[in-house]
XYZ file of C-alpha atoms in Angstrom:
605
model
C 12.108 111.921 36.272
C 11.662 115.151 38.092
C 11.504 118.672 35.885
C 14.895 119.495 37.285
C 16.539 116.443 36.418
C 18.710 116.363 33.046
C 17.025 114.609 30.093
C 19.134 111.857 28.882
C 18.880 108.822 26.422
C 18.352 105.522 28.574
C 18.785 101.920 26.537
C 18.003 99.052 29.266
C 21.633 97.369 30.287
C 21.744 93.975 28.818
C 22.756 91.234 31.494
C 26.302 90.412 32.578
C 27.494 87.077 31.273
C 31.036 85.606 30.833
C 31.923 81.757 30.989
C 34.938 82.699 33.258
C 32.824 84.224 36.200
C 33.659 86.528 38.559
C 36.668 87.597 40.053
C 37.514 89.701 43.383
C 33.975 89.092 44.614
C 34.975 86.444 47.027
C 33.504 83.847 44.951
C 30.092 85.512 44.536
C 28.600 85.547 41.309
C 26.539 88.973 40.440
C 23.666 89.963 37.867
C 22.660 93.489 37.449
C 19.771 93.207 39.547
C 21.735 92.689 42.362
C 23.681 96.036 41.732
C 20.260 97.808 41.201
C 20.245 101.205 43.433
C 24.173 101.615 42.535
C 26.026 103.455 39.487
C 27.511 101.002 37.504
C 30.628 101.308 35.238
C 31.491 98.925 32.944
C 35.052 98.964 31.853
C 35.556 96.666 28.746
C 39.523 95.973 28.750
C 41.762 93.469 27.971
C 45.522 92.968 29.740
C 47.395 93.473 26.793
C 46.207 96.886 25.837
C 48.341 99.964 27.131
C 45.049 102.288 26.783
C 43.192 99.865 28.938
C 45.827 100.211 31.893
C 45.939 103.856 31.482
C 41.850 103.694 32.005
C 42.584 101.601 35.261
C 44.627 104.473 36.393
C 42.481 107.186 35.147
C 39.293 105.620 37.321
C 41.342 104.893 40.574
C 40.455 108.342 42.194
C 36.846 108.102 40.948
C 36.441 104.716 42.626
C 37.811 106.018 45.869
C 35.605 109.048 45.873
C 32.350 107.466 44.831
C 32.941 104.514 46.961
C 29.778 104.450 48.429
C 27.370 104.821 45.154
C 29.554 103.538 42.365
C 30.416 100.020 41.726
C 32.919 99.423 38.743
C 33.054 96.228 36.861
C 36.043 95.369 34.616
C 34.641 93.101 31.635
C 37.426 91.336 30.802
C 37.185 91.106 26.648
C 40.190 89.407 25.082
C 42.112 89.996 21.938
C 44.832 87.336 22.136
C 44.343 83.652 22.639
C 46.066 83.753 25.858
C 43.929 86.496 27.431
C 41.098 83.939 27.292
C 42.941 81.775 29.653
C 41.301 82.271 33.072
C 44.371 82.023 34.929
C 45.838 84.671 33.076
C 42.953 87.370 33.661
C 43.324 86.195 37.479
C 47.342 86.964 37.092
C 46.320 90.495 35.454
C 44.213 91.582 37.983
C 46.418 91.394 40.640
C 49.317 92.346 38.394
C 47.761 95.638 37.591
C 46.520 96.264 40.903
C 42.546 96.168 40.039
C 40.361 96.729 43.202
C 36.875 96.247 41.375
C 35.276 93.231 40.440
C 35.873 91.584 36.801
C 33.935 89.638 34.799
C 36.094 87.082 32.576
C 34.221 86.962 29.354
C 36.261 84.736 27.498
C 33.760 84.492 24.263
C 33.135 87.947 24.158
C 29.537 87.478 25.211
C 28.955 90.642 26.941
C 30.762 92.620 24.640
C 28.646 91.919 21.752
C 25.268 92.393 23.854
C 26.744 95.979 24.363
C 27.868 96.204 20.839
C 31.484 97.320 21.973
C 34.156 97.976 19.158
C 37.135 98.970 20.719
C 39.407 98.422 23.900
C 38.767 100.416 26.316
C 35.211 101.082 26.446
C 33.242 102.635 29.603
C 29.431 102.092 29.782
C 27.906 103.756 32.426
C 24.583 102.255 33.760
C 22.296 104.335 36.379
C 20.792 102.732 39.648
C 17.743 102.038 37.558
C 19.392 99.651 34.931
C 19.623 101.805 32.141
C 22.695 102.789 30.177
C 23.053 106.617 29.801
C 26.563 107.104 28.403
C 29.152 105.465 26.526
C 32.797 106.255 25.799
C 35.519 104.627 23.927
C 39.604 105.234 24.634
C 41.159 107.745 27.467
C 40.553 110.836 29.100
C 36.909 110.380 30.258
C 37.333 110.299 33.756
C 36.238 113.969 34.790
C 33.327 113.257 32.112
C 31.932 110.483 33.819
C 32.520 111.576 37.433
C 30.613 114.940 36.577
C 27.901 112.218 35.317
C 28.208 110.375 38.393
C 27.569 113.573 40.655
C 24.157 114.447 38.268
C 23.174 110.680 38.861
C 23.757 110.907 42.751
C 21.597 114.084 43.054
C 19.130 112.682 40.591
C 18.362 109.217 42.136
C 19.021 110.498 45.752
C 15.935 112.792 45.041
C 14.145 110.062 43.641
C 14.961 107.325 46.227
C 16.398 105.184 43.961
C 19.990 105.420 44.999
C 21.400 102.668 47.633
C 24.577 103.411 49.371
C 26.852 101.211 51.116
C 29.499 98.849 50.628
C 30.321 97.538 47.396
C 30.753 93.856 46.033
C 34.796 94.207 45.763
C 36.612 91.522 48.164
C 40.488 91.700 47.871
C 42.512 88.429 47.050
C 44.563 87.111 49.776
C 48.166 88.232 49.433
C 50.712 85.683 48.224
C 54.159 85.510 49.868
C 56.708 85.364 46.984
C 60.190 87.136 46.749
C 58.981 88.906 43.459
C 55.451 89.570 42.258
C 54.974 89.753 38.639
C 58.621 91.293 37.684
C 58.961 93.159 34.679
C 62.404 93.646 33.274
C 65.913 92.400 34.545
C 69.372 93.712 34.259
C 72.952 92.147 34.673
C 75.098 94.780 36.773
C 78.558 94.567 36.916
C 78.919 93.129 39.966
C 77.603 90.259 38.522
C 74.165 90.391 40.624
C 70.588 91.296 39.140
C 68.461 93.993 39.289
C 64.835 93.347 38.648
C 61.858 95.745 38.618
C 59.304 94.141 41.076
C 56.299 95.544 39.266
C 53.383 94.833 40.958
C 55.337 95.450 44.453
C 56.649 98.979 42.819
C 60.164 98.270 43.947
C 63.442 97.396 42.345
C 65.116 94.384 43.912
C 68.831 93.061 43.521
C 69.102 89.506 43.597
C 72.533 87.793 44.326
C 74.242 85.692 41.321
C 71.818 82.874 42.011
C 69.185 84.888 40.695
C 67.208 84.243 44.090
C 68.593 85.689 47.171
C 67.680 89.284 47.919
C 70.860 91.299 48.456
C 68.440 94.539 48.660
C 65.171 96.300 48.084
C 64.742 99.926 46.700
C 61.611 101.701 47.066
C 58.996 101.885 49.810
C 56.866 99.217 48.283
C 53.662 101.258 47.485
C 52.562 103.479 44.608
C 53.784 106.705 44.648
C 56.403 109.382 43.009
C 58.868 110.166 45.344
C 62.706 110.650 45.233
C 64.891 109.804 48.278
C 66.932 107.087 49.552
C 66.197 103.209 48.892
C 63.480 103.162 51.670
C 61.572 106.359 51.083
C 61.689 106.511 47.390
C 58.515 105.291 45.534
C 57.582 103.987 42.070
C 54.628 103.062 40.601
C 54.986 99.787 38.253
C 57.954 100.000 37.063
C 59.475 98.290 34.323
C 62.607 98.845 31.842
C 66.126 99.086 33.378
C 69.459 99.990 31.390
C 72.913 101.053 32.777
C 74.230 104.515 31.745
C 77.863 105.416 30.954
C 78.332 106.927 34.426
C 77.242 103.474 35.962
C 73.665 104.335 37.220
C 70.717 102.748 36.108
C 67.800 104.401 34.396
C 64.325 102.903 35.323
C 61.459 103.306 33.126
C 58.642 103.976 35.926
C 56.021 103.155 33.665
C 52.695 104.280 35.702
C 54.378 107.548 36.918
C 55.158 108.151 33.155
C 59.026 109.144 34.355
C 62.470 108.048 33.974
C 64.393 107.689 36.978
C 68.014 107.258 38.192
C 69.177 104.720 40.413
C 72.719 105.684 42.064
C 73.952 101.812 42.677
C 76.515 103.167 45.307
C 74.038 105.131 47.404
C 70.578 103.364 46.695
C 69.540 106.950 45.674
C 66.525 107.537 43.460
C 65.875 110.683 41.520
C 63.844 111.817 38.451
C 65.491 112.085 35.494
C 62.618 113.001 32.760
C 58.749 113.246 32.778
C 56.329 115.296 34.958
C 54.150 112.512 36.604
C 51.141 113.544 33.857
C 50.668 111.532 30.923
C 51.232 112.928 27.260
C 48.203 114.017 25.593
C 47.850 115.080 21.578
C 49.174 118.715 21.900
C 51.756 118.172 24.573
C 55.430 118.757 23.757
C 57.233 116.412 22.040
C 60.679 117.835 23.109
C 62.204 119.971 25.590
C 63.917 119.879 29.187
C 63.253 116.326 30.577
C 61.863 117.288 33.684
C 58.911 119.867 31.896
C 58.116 117.162 28.970
C 55.164 114.609 29.581
C 55.790 111.120 28.741
C 53.216 108.043 28.324
C 53.788 104.469 29.720
C 57.587 104.164 29.141
C 57.896 100.278 28.983
C 61.799 99.781 28.596
C 64.790 101.785 28.102
C 68.291 100.835 26.344
C 71.533 102.611 25.690
C 72.521 103.145 22.395
C 74.609 105.612 20.331
C 75.225 107.961 23.327
C 71.462 108.197 24.324
C 68.821 106.650 26.373
C 66.139 105.309 23.890
C 62.703 104.537 25.534
C 59.829 102.152 24.064
C 57.220 104.814 24.857
C 54.368 102.041 24.859
C 51.404 104.693 25.874
C 51.693 106.260 22.659
C 53.326 103.578 20.071
C 56.420 105.642 19.631
C 60.153 105.785 20.277
C 61.582 108.534 22.340
C 65.018 109.128 23.642
C 66.885 110.944 26.417
C 70.019 112.803 26.175
C 72.065 112.977 29.401
C 74.786 115.548 27.983
C 71.730 118.452 27.818
C 69.004 116.894 29.854
C 66.323 116.607 27.020
C 64.030 114.122 25.807
C 62.583 114.170 22.134
C 60.828 111.619 19.830
C 62.966 109.571 17.714
C 60.416 107.426 15.860
C 56.782 106.817 15.435
C 53.774 109.046 14.674
C 51.411 108.014 17.791
C 49.126 105.883 15.161
C 49.183 102.437 16.033
C 49.816 99.722 13.535
C 53.035 98.535 11.527
C 54.256 100.885 8.713
C 57.973 100.796 8.206
C 60.100 103.533 6.859
C 61.846 106.826 8.273
C 61.710 107.156 11.839
C 59.027 110.169 11.618
C 56.803 108.108 9.374
C 56.935 104.558 10.783
C 53.972 103.208 12.942
C 54.206 101.084 16.337
C 51.859 99.342 18.161
C 53.161 99.356 22.145
C 56.646 98.656 21.687
C 57.617 97.212 24.852
C 61.166 95.557 24.674
C 64.444 97.199 23.590
C 68.057 95.470 22.727
C 70.715 97.410 21.744
C 73.783 96.333 18.996
C 76.310 98.557 17.533
C 74.270 98.450 14.335
C 70.464 98.397 15.438
C 68.105 98.845 18.128
C 65.946 95.815 18.301
C 62.527 96.265 19.499
C 59.577 93.686 20.457
C 56.251 95.791 19.373
C 53.625 93.819 21.192
C 50.102 94.560 19.803
C 51.382 93.589 16.182
C 53.347 90.570 17.808
C 56.556 91.815 15.684
C 60.067 92.146 16.194
C 61.469 95.224 14.320
C 64.509 97.217 14.365
C 65.938 100.558 13.863
C 68.961 101.291 11.472
C 71.976 103.657 12.625
C 70.228 106.024 10.189
C 66.655 106.246 11.867
C 64.970 103.790 9.393
C 62.537 101.514 10.776
C 62.628 97.779 9.806
C 60.426 94.565 10.452
C 61.910 91.323 10.670
C 58.873 89.041 11.990
C 54.996 90.409 11.901
C 52.626 91.612 9.886
C 50.081 93.600 11.720
C 47.397 93.966 14.611
C 45.440 91.059 14.103
C 47.617 88.010 13.119
C 49.724 86.380 15.690
C 50.261 82.533 16.688
C 53.251 80.386 17.289
C 55.040 79.358 14.123
C 58.489 78.852 13.479
C 60.299 78.885 10.154
C 60.801 81.796 7.366
C 60.664 85.152 9.138
C 58.114 86.205 6.561
C 55.310 83.400 7.696
C 56.675 83.049 11.374
C 54.363 84.464 14.124
C 54.576 85.410 17.532
C 51.962 86.118 20.307
C 52.285 89.417 22.328
C 56.303 89.589 22.848
C 57.468 92.019 25.375
C 61.133 91.300 25.411
C 64.140 91.141 23.016
C 67.561 90.158 23.992
C 70.693 90.597 21.514
C 72.808 87.181 21.507
C 76.648 87.120 20.734
C 76.263 85.452 17.091
C 74.350 88.310 16.098
C 70.915 86.964 16.271
C 68.303 88.026 18.831
C 66.283 85.968 21.610
C 62.560 87.364 21.693
C 60.557 86.589 24.887
C 57.431 85.425 23.370
C 55.060 86.535 26.251
C 51.921 85.149 25.246
C 53.345 82.025 23.868
C 54.924 81.168 27.288
C 58.360 80.719 24.884
C 61.690 81.960 24.198
C 62.064 82.361 20.361
C 65.228 83.303 18.191
C 65.343 84.919 14.921
C 68.787 84.777 12.861
C 69.255 87.539 10.680
C 71.670 85.581 8.784
C 69.296 82.912 7.725
C 66.166 84.927 8.073
C 64.641 82.070 10.101
C 62.702 81.813 13.864
C 63.092 79.053 16.110
C 62.048 78.171 19.703
C 64.672 77.836 22.203
C 62.258 76.901 25.105
C 58.689 76.548 25.867
C 56.775 75.840 29.322
C 57.991 79.428 30.708
C 55.086 81.700 32.234
C 54.940 84.899 30.570
C 58.455 85.542 29.753
C 58.680 89.399 29.786
C 62.571 89.714 29.253
C 65.911 88.049 29.393
C 69.442 88.759 30.305
C 72.867 87.067 28.799
C 74.854 85.581 31.749
C 77.827 83.722 29.889
C 76.699 80.556 27.788
C 73.391 80.648 30.151
C 70.190 83.231 29.602
C 68.170 84.071 32.719
C 64.566 84.680 31.690
C 62.076 86.770 33.725
C 59.100 84.436 34.144
C 56.507 87.081 34.988
C 53.729 85.134 35.875
C 55.649 82.611 37.872
C 57.213 85.615 39.980
C 60.886 84.254 39.245
C 64.031 84.189 37.282
C 64.762 81.052 35.338
C 68.305 80.255 33.970
C 68.692 78.077 30.972
C 71.539 76.971 29.295
C 71.396 78.705 25.719
C 70.544 75.290 23.619
C 72.194 74.676 20.422
C 69.283 73.001 18.590
C 65.860 74.338 18.694
C 62.635 72.825 20.315
C 60.137 71.538 17.844
C 56.619 73.348 18.364
C 53.460 72.402 16.246
C 52.803 75.724 14.623
C 49.272 77.486 15.403
C 48.125 80.805 13.860
C 45.265 82.824 15.277
C 43.561 86.095 13.929
C 41.853 88.197 16.697
C 38.584 86.436 17.395
C 36.382 89.680 17.391
C 33.577 88.979 14.827
C 33.607 90.912 11.624
C 31.199 93.751 10.762
C 29.408 92.934 7.786
C 29.126 95.943 5.583
C 27.890 96.571 2.049
C 30.077 97.193 -0.671
C 30.309 100.696 -1.849
C 29.467 103.682 0.064
C 29.654 103.200 3.658
C 28.944 106.292 6.074
C 31.521 106.454 8.824
C 30.213 108.421 11.960
C 32.279 108.988 14.882
C 29.891 110.305 17.623
C 31.091 112.638 19.759
C 28.798 114.633 22.576
C 30.890 117.269 24.543
C 30.266 115.966 28.156
C 27.703 118.264 30.439
C 29.290 121.397 31.070
C 31.903 121.245 28.083
C 31.802 122.389 24.662
C 33.925 121.746 21.647
C 37.283 123.775 22.038
C 37.124 125.889 18.670
C 39.177 128.842 19.745
C 42.219 127.985 17.703
C 40.068 126.420 14.714
C 38.490 122.771 14.324
C 38.833 120.659 17.839
C 38.116 117.305 15.926
C 40.737 115.178 13.988
C 39.760 112.029 12.061
C 42.298 109.802 10.416
C 41.205 106.807 8.055
C 43.349 103.886 6.761
C 42.586 100.066 5.714
C 44.435 96.544 5.293
C 44.793 95.778 2.870
C 45.207 99.610 1.440
C 42.961 98.227 -1.371
C 39.796 97.775 0.542
C 39.339 101.782 0.259
C 38.725 103.192 -2.960
C 38.367 106.738 -1.150
C 37.854 107.988 1.882
C 41.544 107.578 3.580
C 43.384 109.975 5.167
C 43.229 112.886 7.614
C 40.525 115.404 8.175
C 38.477 117.653 10.774
C 35.218 116.331 10.239
C 33.900 113.065 12.539
C 31.736 112.001 9.729
C 33.106 110.810 6.170
C 31.571 108.801 3.547
C 34.057 105.936 2.492
C 34.109 103.776 -0.773
C 34.445 100.102 -0.151
C 36.126 98.203 -2.969
C 33.843 95.129 -3.886
C 36.816 93.259 -5.187
C 38.022 92.856 -1.488
C 35.907 90.624 0.298
C 37.288 91.214 3.534
C 39.770 93.534 5.595
C 40.301 96.060 8.616
C 39.321 99.548 8.570
C 41.369 101.729 11.088
C 39.808 104.641 12.699
C 41.415 107.340 14.912
C 39.505 110.097 16.311
C 40.159 112.834 18.480
C 38.027 115.790 20.367
C 38.936 118.381 22.335
C 36.525 120.021 24.886
C 36.537 122.897 27.373
C 34.765 123.569 30.474
C 31.772 125.931 29.497
C 31.605 128.828 31.826
C 31.634 132.299 30.604
C 33.134 133.507 34.083
C 36.301 131.071 34.021
C 39.063 133.151 31.846
C 41.231 129.687 31.711
C 38.840 127.023 31.209
C 40.313 123.681 31.952
C 40.322 121.472 28.259
C 40.247 117.592 28.006
C 41.260 115.611 24.924
C 39.402 112.609 24.213
C 40.749 110.022 21.724
C 40.665 106.816 20.502
C 41.825 103.964 17.577
C 39.579 101.547 16.456
C 40.704 98.711 14.306
C 37.209 97.105 12.712
C 37.256 94.065 11.068
C 34.561 94.125 7.955
C 33.249 91.523 5.490
C 31.601 92.841 2.642
C 28.320 91.541 1.791
C 25.422 92.283 -0.251
C 22.683 93.568 2.070
C 25.456 94.718 4.951
C 25.330 97.906 6.644
C 25.821 101.148 5.019
C 26.385 102.969 8.134
C 29.240 102.333 10.711
C 28.971 104.214 13.684
C 31.459 104.374 16.130
C 31.055 105.992 19.977
C 33.864 107.998 21.184
C 31.622 109.488 23.697
C 27.962 110.033 24.160
C 24.826 107.678 22.687
C 24.351 106.856 19.094
C 20.999 108.374 18.337
C-alpha cells in the first residue's frame, strides 16, 4: 500500500455460497475470484424487510455512477420460511427492480461466514478481496460512496483496479396485464383500481377484474404530477376513497401521498417531499413540507386519511381539512407493544381496514393482526412478536400468520386477512376469538376487496385479481409453527458487554454541536431476560445483566449515530443519520460469550 493511501483494517473476504444459486447473471455462477479487481459491495437483505428495500433505493445512484468499478451483489438471507423458496426470491428481485446479481442463500451460509447480525447489512470488499468496511441499517450510501472513491484512486495507482461491464444480466420481461400488483379498490362505478406496483402505475380494470379500462402514470419510476399519461409514481401501494370522490394513493418509494381525480385522471401530490423521514425530522406540519417513510396503505377513518407508515413502524394521518400530517401511533421502535398510541410499538404496518369503531391493521413483521380503538388505544388480536410465525388456526392467542400484508372488514364484524407468506386468506372473528382459513393456493395475496357476496383477492405473485365466493365453512389446514431460522448466539449468564461499533466515515466526525449524537435503546423478550441494562442512553456501550433463570430470549437493540462532514471551511456541513434495530436471539450457556459486538458502521477491532 502506498504511503499516501489510507490505512484501514483488512480481513480476507469469505467465499460466496448459497444453495439457491445466482440470479440476474444469465445463468452464470460467480466466485469472489471472478470479481477480483472490482470493488464489491455485498448487500445482505431479505425481501420482507422495509429497511432492506430502502437500502436498495439508496444504492441505485451509487450503482449508476460507478457501474464500471463497483459490483453490488445482493445476498438474499431469509427471515421467514416463505423467503427461502427460490421462486419467491426470483419474484422479489423483479418486484423491487433489483438491477444487480443476487445470490440466493436460503440456509444463511454466507450470512454466517460474514458474522452478519442484522437486515440490512452492507459489506465492502476491496479489489484484492479484503473486507474493508461493514455497515448495518440505512443511511450509509454517502459514506460508502466516499470509500468507493478512495478505493478507486488507491487501486488505480496500484494497478489492481479492473474496469469494465459488470456481471448483471436483466431477466426477460413478462407480458402480463399487471406486474406484482399491491392493493385494490372497488370504485363507485363498479370497476377496480389496482396499484400495478412494479410497473409504477395505477390500472383501472372493468367489473370482470381483467379488462383494462385505463392506465394512470407513465410507467417509469418518477415523482411528477400531471395527467394520466405524464404523471409518475414509484412503486405505489395503498388506495382509499376520500369524501370528495377522489382517490388517495400511498406512493411508497416516493415517500408521498398522491391524489387521483377519477374524472380527469389528473394526479397531484397531497403529502410528502420525496425525501425519506429520518430521526429528528418533523413529525407533524403542513403535509407538503413533512418527510414521510414508505407509506404502504391508506384508509379513510373518522374524517382523516390514516397511513400505515411501514418505513418507521408508525401510523400517521393526513387531515384534508387543514392539509396537515401528523403521527397518530407508534414510537419508531420495531416490535409488538400495545397501549396508548404514543407508547405502542409496530413492526412494518402494511394493511389497513376501517370500521366505525376500529381501524384494523396487518402488522407484517410481527405476523400480527392489530387494531386501534376510537380513543387511540392499540390492541392485538393475533400475534406475539417478531420471531414467531406459521399457519395455525384456532383460538386467537395461539393462532399464527406469516407476514400478512392486507386486511379487509367483512359485513358480519369479522375481518379477512391476506396472509401473504402463507399464500392464504384467513379470517378472524372478534365475537368468538377464533381464526380460520378461508382459502389456500393463492400466491402472495397482498389485499382483498369485498364485492357483494364475493371477495376479490390481489394475487400479487400471480399478477392478477382472483374472485372467490366467500365460503361459509373454513378450509382444513394442518397447523405449522415456525421461529426465524437464525442461529441463537450463545452468551454466558451474568454480565454481558454490549458494544455497538460506530466509526464516523472518512471525512466526517460525530455531530456533538447540540449534545450527544448517539442513542442506544435496549429491551428484551421475555422482559425477565434482563436483570439490568434495559432502557435508553447515549453511550453506545453498556453492560447488561442476564438472568441465569431464563434459558433463551431475544435482545432488542436500537442504535442511532449522527455524523457531519468535517470541513472547517464549511459553515453548514451536511449531516447524516445512521440507524439500525437488531433482534438478537440469545441462548444462555456456561462458557458462552461475555461480549456482544454489533457493527453499526466500521470494523470491530
